[in-house]
mmCIF file of C-alpha atoms in Angstrom:
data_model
loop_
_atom_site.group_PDB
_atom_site.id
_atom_site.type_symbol
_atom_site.label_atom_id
_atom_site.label_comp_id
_atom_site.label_asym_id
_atom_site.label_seq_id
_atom_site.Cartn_x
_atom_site.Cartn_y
_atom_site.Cartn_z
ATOM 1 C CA UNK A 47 39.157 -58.729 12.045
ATOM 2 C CA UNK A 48 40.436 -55.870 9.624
ATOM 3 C CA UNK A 49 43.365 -57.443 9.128
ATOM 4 C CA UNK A 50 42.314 -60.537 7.644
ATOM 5 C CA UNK A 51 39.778 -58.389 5.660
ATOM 6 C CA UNK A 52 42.732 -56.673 3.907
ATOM 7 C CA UNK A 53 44.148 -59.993 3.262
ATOM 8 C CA UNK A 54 41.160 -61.340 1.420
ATOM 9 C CA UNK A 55 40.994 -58.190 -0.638
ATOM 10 C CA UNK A 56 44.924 -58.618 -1.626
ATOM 11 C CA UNK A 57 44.271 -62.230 -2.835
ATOM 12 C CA UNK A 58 41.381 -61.394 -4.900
ATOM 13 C CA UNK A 59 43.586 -58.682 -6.575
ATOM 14 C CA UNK A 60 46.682 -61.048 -7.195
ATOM 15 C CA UNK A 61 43.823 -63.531 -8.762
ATOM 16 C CA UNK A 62 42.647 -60.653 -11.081
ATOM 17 C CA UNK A 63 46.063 -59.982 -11.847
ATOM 18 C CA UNK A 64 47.308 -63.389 -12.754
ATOM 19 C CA UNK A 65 44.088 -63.828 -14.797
ATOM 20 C CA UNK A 66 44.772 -60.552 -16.521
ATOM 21 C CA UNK A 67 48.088 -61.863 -17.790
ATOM 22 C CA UNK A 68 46.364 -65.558 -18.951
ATOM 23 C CA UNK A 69 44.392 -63.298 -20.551
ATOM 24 C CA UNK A 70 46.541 -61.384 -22.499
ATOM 25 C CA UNK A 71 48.633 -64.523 -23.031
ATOM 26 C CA UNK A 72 46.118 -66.177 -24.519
ATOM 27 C CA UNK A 73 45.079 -63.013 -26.697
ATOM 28 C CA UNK A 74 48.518 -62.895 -28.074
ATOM 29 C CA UNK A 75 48.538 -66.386 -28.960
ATOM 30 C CA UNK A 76 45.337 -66.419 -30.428
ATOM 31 C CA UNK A 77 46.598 -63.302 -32.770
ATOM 32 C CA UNK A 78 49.556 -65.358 -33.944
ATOM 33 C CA UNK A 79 47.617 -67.757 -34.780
ATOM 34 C CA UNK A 80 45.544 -66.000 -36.544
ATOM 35 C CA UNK A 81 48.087 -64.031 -38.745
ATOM 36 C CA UNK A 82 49.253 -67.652 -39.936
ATOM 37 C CA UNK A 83 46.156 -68.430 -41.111
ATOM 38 C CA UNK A 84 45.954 -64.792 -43.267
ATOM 39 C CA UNK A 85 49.304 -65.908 -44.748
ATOM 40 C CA UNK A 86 47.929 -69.181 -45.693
ATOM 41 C CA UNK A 87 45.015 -67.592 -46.977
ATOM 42 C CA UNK A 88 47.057 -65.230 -48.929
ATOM 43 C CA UNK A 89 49.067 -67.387 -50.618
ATOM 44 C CA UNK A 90 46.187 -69.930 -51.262
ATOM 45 C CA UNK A 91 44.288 -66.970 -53.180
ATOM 46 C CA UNK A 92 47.665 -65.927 -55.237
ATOM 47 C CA UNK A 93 47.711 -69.606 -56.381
ATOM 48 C CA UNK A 94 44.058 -69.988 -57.353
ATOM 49 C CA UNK A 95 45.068 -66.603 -59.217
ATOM 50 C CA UNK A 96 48.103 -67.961 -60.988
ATOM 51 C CA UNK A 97 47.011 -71.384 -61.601
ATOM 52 C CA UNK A 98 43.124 -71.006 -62.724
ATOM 53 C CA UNK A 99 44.379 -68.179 -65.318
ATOM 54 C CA UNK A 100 46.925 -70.300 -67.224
ATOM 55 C CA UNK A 101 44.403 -72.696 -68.494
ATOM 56 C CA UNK A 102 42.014 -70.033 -69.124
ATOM 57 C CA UNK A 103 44.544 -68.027 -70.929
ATOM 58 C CA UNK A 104 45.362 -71.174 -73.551
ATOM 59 C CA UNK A 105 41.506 -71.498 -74.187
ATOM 60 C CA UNK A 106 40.905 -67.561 -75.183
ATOM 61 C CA UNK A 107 43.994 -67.822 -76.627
ATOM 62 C CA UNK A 108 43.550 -70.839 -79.292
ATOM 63 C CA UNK A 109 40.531 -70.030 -80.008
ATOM 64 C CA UNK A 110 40.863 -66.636 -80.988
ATOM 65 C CA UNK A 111 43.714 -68.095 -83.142
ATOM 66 C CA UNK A 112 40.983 -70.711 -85.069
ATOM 67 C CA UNK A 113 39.009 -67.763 -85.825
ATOM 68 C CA UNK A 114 42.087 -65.911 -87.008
ATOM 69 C CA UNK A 115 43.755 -68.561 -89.103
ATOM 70 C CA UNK A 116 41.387 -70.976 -90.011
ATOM 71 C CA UNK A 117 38.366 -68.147 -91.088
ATOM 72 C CA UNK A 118 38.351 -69.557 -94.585
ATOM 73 C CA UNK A 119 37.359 -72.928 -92.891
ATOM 74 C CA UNK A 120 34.658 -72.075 -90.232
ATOM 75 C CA UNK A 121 31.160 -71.022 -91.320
ATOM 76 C CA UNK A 122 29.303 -68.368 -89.393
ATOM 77 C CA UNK A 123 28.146 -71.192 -86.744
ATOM 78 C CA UNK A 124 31.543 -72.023 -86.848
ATOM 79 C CA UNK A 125 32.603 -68.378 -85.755
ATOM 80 C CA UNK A 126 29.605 -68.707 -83.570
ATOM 81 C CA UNK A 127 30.871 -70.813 -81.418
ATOM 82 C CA UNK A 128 34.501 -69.598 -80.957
ATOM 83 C CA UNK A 129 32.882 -66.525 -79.838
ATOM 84 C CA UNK A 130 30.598 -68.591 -77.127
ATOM 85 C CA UNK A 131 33.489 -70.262 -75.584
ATOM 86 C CA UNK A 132 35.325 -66.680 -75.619
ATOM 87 C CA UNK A 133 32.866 -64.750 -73.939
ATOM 88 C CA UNK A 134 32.968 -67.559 -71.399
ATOM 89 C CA UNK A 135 36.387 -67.502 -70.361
ATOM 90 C CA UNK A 136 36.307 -63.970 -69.826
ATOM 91 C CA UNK A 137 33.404 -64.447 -67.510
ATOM 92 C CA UNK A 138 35.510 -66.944 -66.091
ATOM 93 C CA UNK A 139 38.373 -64.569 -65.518
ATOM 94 C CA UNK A 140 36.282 -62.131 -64.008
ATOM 95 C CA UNK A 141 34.584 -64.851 -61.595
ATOM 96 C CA UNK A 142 38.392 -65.287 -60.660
ATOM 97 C CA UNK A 143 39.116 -61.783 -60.278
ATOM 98 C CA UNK A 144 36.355 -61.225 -57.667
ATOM 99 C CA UNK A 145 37.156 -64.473 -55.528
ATOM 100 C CA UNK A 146 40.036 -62.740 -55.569
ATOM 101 C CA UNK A 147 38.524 -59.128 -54.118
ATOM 102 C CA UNK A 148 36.567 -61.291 -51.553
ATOM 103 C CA UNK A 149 39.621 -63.107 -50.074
ATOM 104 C CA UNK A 150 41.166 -59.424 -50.093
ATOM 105 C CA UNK A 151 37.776 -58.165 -48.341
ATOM 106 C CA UNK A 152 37.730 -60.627 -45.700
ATOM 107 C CA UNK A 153 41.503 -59.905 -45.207
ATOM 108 C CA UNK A 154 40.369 -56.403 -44.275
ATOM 109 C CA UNK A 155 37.337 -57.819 -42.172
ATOM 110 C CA UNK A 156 40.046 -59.922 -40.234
ATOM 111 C CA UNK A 157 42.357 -56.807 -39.734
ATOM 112 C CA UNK A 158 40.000 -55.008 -37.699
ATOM 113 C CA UNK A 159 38.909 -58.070 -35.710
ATOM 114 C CA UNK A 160 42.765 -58.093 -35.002
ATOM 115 C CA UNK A 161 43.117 -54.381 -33.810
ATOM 116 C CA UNK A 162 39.413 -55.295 -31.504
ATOM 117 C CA UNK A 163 42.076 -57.901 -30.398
ATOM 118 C CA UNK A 164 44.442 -55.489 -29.061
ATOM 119 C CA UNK A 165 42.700 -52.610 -28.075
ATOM 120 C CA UNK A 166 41.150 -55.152 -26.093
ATOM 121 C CA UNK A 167 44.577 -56.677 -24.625
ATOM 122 C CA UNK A 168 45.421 -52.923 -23.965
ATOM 123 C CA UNK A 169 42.392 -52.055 -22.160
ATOM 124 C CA UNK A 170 43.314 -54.978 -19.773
ATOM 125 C CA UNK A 171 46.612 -53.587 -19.431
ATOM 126 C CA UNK A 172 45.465 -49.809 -18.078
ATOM 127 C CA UNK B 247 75.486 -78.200 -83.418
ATOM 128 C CA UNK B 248 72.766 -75.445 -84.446
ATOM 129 C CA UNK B 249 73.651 -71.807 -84.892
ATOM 130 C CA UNK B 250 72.268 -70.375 -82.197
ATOM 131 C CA UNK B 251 73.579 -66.543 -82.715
ATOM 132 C CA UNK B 252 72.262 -64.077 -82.875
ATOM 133 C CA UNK B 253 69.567 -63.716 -80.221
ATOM 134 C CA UNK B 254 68.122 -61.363 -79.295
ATOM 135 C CA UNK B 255 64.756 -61.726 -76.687
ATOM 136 C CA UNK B 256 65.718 -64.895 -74.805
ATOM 137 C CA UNK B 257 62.200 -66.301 -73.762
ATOM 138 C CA UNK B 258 61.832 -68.537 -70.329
ATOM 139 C CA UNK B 259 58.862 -70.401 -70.271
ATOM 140 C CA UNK B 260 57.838 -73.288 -69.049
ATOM 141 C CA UNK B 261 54.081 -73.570 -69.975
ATOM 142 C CA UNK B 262 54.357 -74.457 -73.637
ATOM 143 C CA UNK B 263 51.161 -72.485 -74.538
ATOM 144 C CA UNK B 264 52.464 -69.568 -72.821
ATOM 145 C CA UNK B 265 55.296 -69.619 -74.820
ATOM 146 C CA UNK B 266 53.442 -70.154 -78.448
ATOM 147 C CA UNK B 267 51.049 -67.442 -77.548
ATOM 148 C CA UNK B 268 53.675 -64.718 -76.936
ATOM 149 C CA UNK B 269 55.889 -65.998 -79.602
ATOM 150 C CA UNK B 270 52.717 -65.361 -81.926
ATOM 151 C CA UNK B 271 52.587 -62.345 -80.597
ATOM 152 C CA UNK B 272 56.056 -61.407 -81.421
ATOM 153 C CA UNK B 273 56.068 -62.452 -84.739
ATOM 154 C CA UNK B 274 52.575 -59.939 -85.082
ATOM 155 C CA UNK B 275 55.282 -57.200 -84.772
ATOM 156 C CA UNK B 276 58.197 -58.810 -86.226
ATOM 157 C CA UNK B 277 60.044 -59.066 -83.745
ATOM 158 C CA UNK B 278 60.578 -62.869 -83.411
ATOM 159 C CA UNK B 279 63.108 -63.329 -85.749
ATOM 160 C CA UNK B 280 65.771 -63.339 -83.433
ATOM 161 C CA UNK B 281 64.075 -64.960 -80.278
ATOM 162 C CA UNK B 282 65.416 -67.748 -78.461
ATOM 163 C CA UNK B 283 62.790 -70.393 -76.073
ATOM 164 C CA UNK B 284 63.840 -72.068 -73.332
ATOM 165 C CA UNK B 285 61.936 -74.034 -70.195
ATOM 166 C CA UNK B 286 63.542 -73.801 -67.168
ATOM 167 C CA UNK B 287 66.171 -71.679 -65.066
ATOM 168 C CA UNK B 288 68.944 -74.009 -65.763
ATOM 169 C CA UNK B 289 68.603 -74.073 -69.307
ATOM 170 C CA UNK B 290 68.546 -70.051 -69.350
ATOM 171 C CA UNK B 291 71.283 -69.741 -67.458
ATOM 172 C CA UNK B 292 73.532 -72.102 -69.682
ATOM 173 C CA UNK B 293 72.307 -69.850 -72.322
ATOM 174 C CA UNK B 294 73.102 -66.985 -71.255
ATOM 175 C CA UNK B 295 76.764 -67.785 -70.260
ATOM 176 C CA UNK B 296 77.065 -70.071 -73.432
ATOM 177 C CA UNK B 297 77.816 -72.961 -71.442
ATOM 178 C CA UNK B 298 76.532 -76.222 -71.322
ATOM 179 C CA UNK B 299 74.947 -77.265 -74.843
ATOM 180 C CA UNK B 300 75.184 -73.964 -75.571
ATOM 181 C CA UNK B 301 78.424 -73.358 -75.549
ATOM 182 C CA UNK B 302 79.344 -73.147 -79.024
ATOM 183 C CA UNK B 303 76.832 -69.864 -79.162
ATOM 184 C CA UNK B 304 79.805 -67.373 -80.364
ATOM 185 C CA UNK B 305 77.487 -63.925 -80.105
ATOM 186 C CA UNK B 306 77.425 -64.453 -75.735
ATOM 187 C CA UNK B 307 76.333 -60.645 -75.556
ATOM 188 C CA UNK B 308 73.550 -60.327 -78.604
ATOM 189 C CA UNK B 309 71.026 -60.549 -76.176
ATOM 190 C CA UNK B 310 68.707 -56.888 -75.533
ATOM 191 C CA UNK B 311 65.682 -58.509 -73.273
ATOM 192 C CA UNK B 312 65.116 -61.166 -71.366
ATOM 193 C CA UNK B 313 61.626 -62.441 -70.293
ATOM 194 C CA UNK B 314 61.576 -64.197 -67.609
ATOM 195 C CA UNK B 315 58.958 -66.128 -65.432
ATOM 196 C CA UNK B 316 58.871 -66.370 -61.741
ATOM 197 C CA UNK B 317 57.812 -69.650 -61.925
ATOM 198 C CA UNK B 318 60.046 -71.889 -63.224
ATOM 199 C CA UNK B 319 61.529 -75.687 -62.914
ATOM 200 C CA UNK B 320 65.472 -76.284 -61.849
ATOM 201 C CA UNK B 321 66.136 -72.861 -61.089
ATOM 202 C CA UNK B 322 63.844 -70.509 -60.148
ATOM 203 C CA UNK B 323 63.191 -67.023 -61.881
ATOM 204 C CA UNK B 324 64.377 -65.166 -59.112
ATOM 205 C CA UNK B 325 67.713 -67.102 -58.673
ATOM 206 C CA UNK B 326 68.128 -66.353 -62.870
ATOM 207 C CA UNK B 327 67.941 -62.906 -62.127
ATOM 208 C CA UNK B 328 70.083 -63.250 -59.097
ATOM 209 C CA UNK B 329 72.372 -64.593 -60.977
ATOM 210 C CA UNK B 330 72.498 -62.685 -63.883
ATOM 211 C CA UNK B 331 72.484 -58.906 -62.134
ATOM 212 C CA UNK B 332 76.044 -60.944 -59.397
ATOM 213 C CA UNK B 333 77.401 -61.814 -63.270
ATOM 214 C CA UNK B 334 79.934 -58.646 -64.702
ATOM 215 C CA UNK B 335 78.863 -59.225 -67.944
ATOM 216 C CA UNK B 336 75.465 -59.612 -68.057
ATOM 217 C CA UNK B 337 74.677 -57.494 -65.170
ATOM 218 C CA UNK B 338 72.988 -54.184 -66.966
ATOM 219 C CA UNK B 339 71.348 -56.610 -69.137
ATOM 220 C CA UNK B 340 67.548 -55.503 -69.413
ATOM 221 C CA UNK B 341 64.884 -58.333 -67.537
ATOM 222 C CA UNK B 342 61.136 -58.293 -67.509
ATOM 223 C CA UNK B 343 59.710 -60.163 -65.227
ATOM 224 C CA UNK B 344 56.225 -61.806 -67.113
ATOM 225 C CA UNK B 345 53.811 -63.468 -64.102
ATOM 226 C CA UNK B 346 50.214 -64.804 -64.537
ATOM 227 C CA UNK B 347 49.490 -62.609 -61.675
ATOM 228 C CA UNK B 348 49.228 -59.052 -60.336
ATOM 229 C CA UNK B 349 49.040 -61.324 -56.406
ATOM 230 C CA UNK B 350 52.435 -62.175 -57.094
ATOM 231 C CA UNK B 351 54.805 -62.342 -53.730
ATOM 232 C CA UNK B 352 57.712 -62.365 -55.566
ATOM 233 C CA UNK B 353 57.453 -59.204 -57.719
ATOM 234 C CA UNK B 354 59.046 -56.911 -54.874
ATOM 235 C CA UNK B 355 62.035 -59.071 -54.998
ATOM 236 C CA UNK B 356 62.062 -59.337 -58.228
ATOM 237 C CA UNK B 357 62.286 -55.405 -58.222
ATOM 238 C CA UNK B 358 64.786 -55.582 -55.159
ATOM 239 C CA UNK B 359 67.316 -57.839 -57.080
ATOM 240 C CA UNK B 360 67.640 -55.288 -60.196
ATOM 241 C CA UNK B 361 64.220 -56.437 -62.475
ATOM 242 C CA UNK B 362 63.379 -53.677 -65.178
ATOM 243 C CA UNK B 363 60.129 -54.582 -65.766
ATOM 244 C CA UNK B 364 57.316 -56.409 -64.629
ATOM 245 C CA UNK B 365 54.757 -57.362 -66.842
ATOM 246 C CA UNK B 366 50.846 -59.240 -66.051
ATOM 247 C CA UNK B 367 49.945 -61.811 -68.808
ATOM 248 C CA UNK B 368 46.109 -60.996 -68.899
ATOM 249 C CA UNK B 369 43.677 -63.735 -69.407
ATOM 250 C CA UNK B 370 41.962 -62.063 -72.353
ATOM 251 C CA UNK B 371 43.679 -62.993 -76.004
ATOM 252 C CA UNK B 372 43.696 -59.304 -77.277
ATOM 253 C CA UNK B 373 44.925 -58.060 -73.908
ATOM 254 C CA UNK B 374 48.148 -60.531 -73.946
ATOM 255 C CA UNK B 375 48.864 -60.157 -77.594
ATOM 256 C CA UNK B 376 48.982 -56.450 -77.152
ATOM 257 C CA UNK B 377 50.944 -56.673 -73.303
ATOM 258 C CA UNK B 378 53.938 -58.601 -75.176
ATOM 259 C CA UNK B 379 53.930 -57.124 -78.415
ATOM 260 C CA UNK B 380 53.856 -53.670 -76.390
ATOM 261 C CA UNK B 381 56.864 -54.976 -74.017
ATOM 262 C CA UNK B 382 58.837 -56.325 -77.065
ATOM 263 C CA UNK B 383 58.852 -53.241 -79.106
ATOM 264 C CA UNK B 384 59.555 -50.659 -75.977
ATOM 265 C CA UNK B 385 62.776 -53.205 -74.808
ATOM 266 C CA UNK B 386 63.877 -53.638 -79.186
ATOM 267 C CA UNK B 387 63.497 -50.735 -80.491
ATOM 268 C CA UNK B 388 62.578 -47.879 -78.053
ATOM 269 C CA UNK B 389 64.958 -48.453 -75.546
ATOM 270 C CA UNK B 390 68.991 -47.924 -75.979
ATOM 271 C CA UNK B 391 70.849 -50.508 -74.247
ATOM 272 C CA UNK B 392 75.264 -49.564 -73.067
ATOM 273 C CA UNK B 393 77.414 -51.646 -76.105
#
């Protein structure tokens, strides 16, 4: 009778273990995975960064450049106006800088979901 | 053929307003009387080994800066620099690297294949004016390059 206790006892071990290592398997893939989708994330942020301040760069630009050269032409309302469109491309800029700091903040969010990860993988291990 | 010589800030640049901008900004500080545009790696590169339709340039080492964009068609801004620090001639010759953005992956290779500089292009008018006038007078005037 004792023997086939023991028996029993060894199985259920060898079951833990072989789940153990699914387990980890599956942790491991799951943090690969993950790190691909930070580096997509990454370099989807540094081309929002690149490509939305261009544009904004031309409008700031020319306009200050109307005001500058053309000051003799424009009335106050004129002036006015170049000023309103100016003000709104740096509000613009800044709206793009803090996307910017969010995509960075989550990054850091994701980090320490990845180190739960493996403490977690190396808890299993001990 | 036009006179080409002598140059000396070679501008890359493909985003034409980009390139108007900073040339304004040049000619704030007079520095833009000896500037040379072009719009894509290839088109640098010809220039600055006089080959190509640039060939008849005669001055081939007048240039003191080079600014140079990551981004570029043909030949990337990296593979310009690459090319210009494997090149005997032109390999002390002084490069700052000009980006939209500080998020840029390429800037530590930039700095790994011999860049001297690396320079942000701010959004704000004021700020960019004053970023390349600052750049063009340090690289002109402040800094000694080896005749």
């Amino acid at each position: 009778m004792s023997f086939r206790d023991i028996s029993e006892r060894k199985e259920a071990r060898e079951q833990i273990e072989q789940l153990n290592r699914e387990l980890e398997e599956r942790v491991l893939e799951r943090t690969e995975q993950l790190s691909l989708a930070i580096k997509e994330l990454e370099a989807f942020s540094y081309s929002v960064s690149h490509d939305l301040r261009a544009p904004l760069r031309a409008i700031d630009g020319y306009t200050r450049i109307l005001t500058e050269d053309y000051r003799e032409v424009l009335d106050s309302e004129g002036v006015r106006l170049c000023g309103v469109i100016r003000d709104n491309t740096r509000n613009m800029g800044q709206l793009i800088d803090d996307l910017l700091s969010f995509s960075r903040l989550g990054r850091v969010g994701r980090g320490l979901w990845c180190n739960l990860l493996f403490l977690f993988a190396g808890c299993q291990k001990a | 053929m036009r006179n080409f010589d002598p140059v000396d800030i070679l501008i890359v640049e493909d985003n034409p307003n980009d390139a108007e901008l900073t040339i304004r900004a040049l000619k704030k500080q007079n520095l833009a009387n000896r500037f040379f545009l072009v719009e894509d790696g290839a088109e640098a590169l010809d220039f600055i080994f006089c080959r190509g339709k640039f060939e008849a340039r005669k001055e081939c080492n007048s240039l003191k800066v080079i600014f140079l964009d990551l981004k570029l068609p043909k030949v990337s801004g990296l593979e310009v620099l690459k090319e210009i620090r494997e090149n005997e001639q032109t390999k002390l010759l002084p490069v700052v690297i000009v980006t939209s953005s500080k998020e840029d992956p390429d800037i530590k290779s930039a700095y790994e294949l011999g860049a001297n500089s690396y320079v942000v292009k701010p959004v704000d008018f004021e700020h960019f004016i004053s970023a390349v006038s600052n750049t063009g007078l340090y690289w002109l005037l402040v800094n000694e390059t080896i005749k």
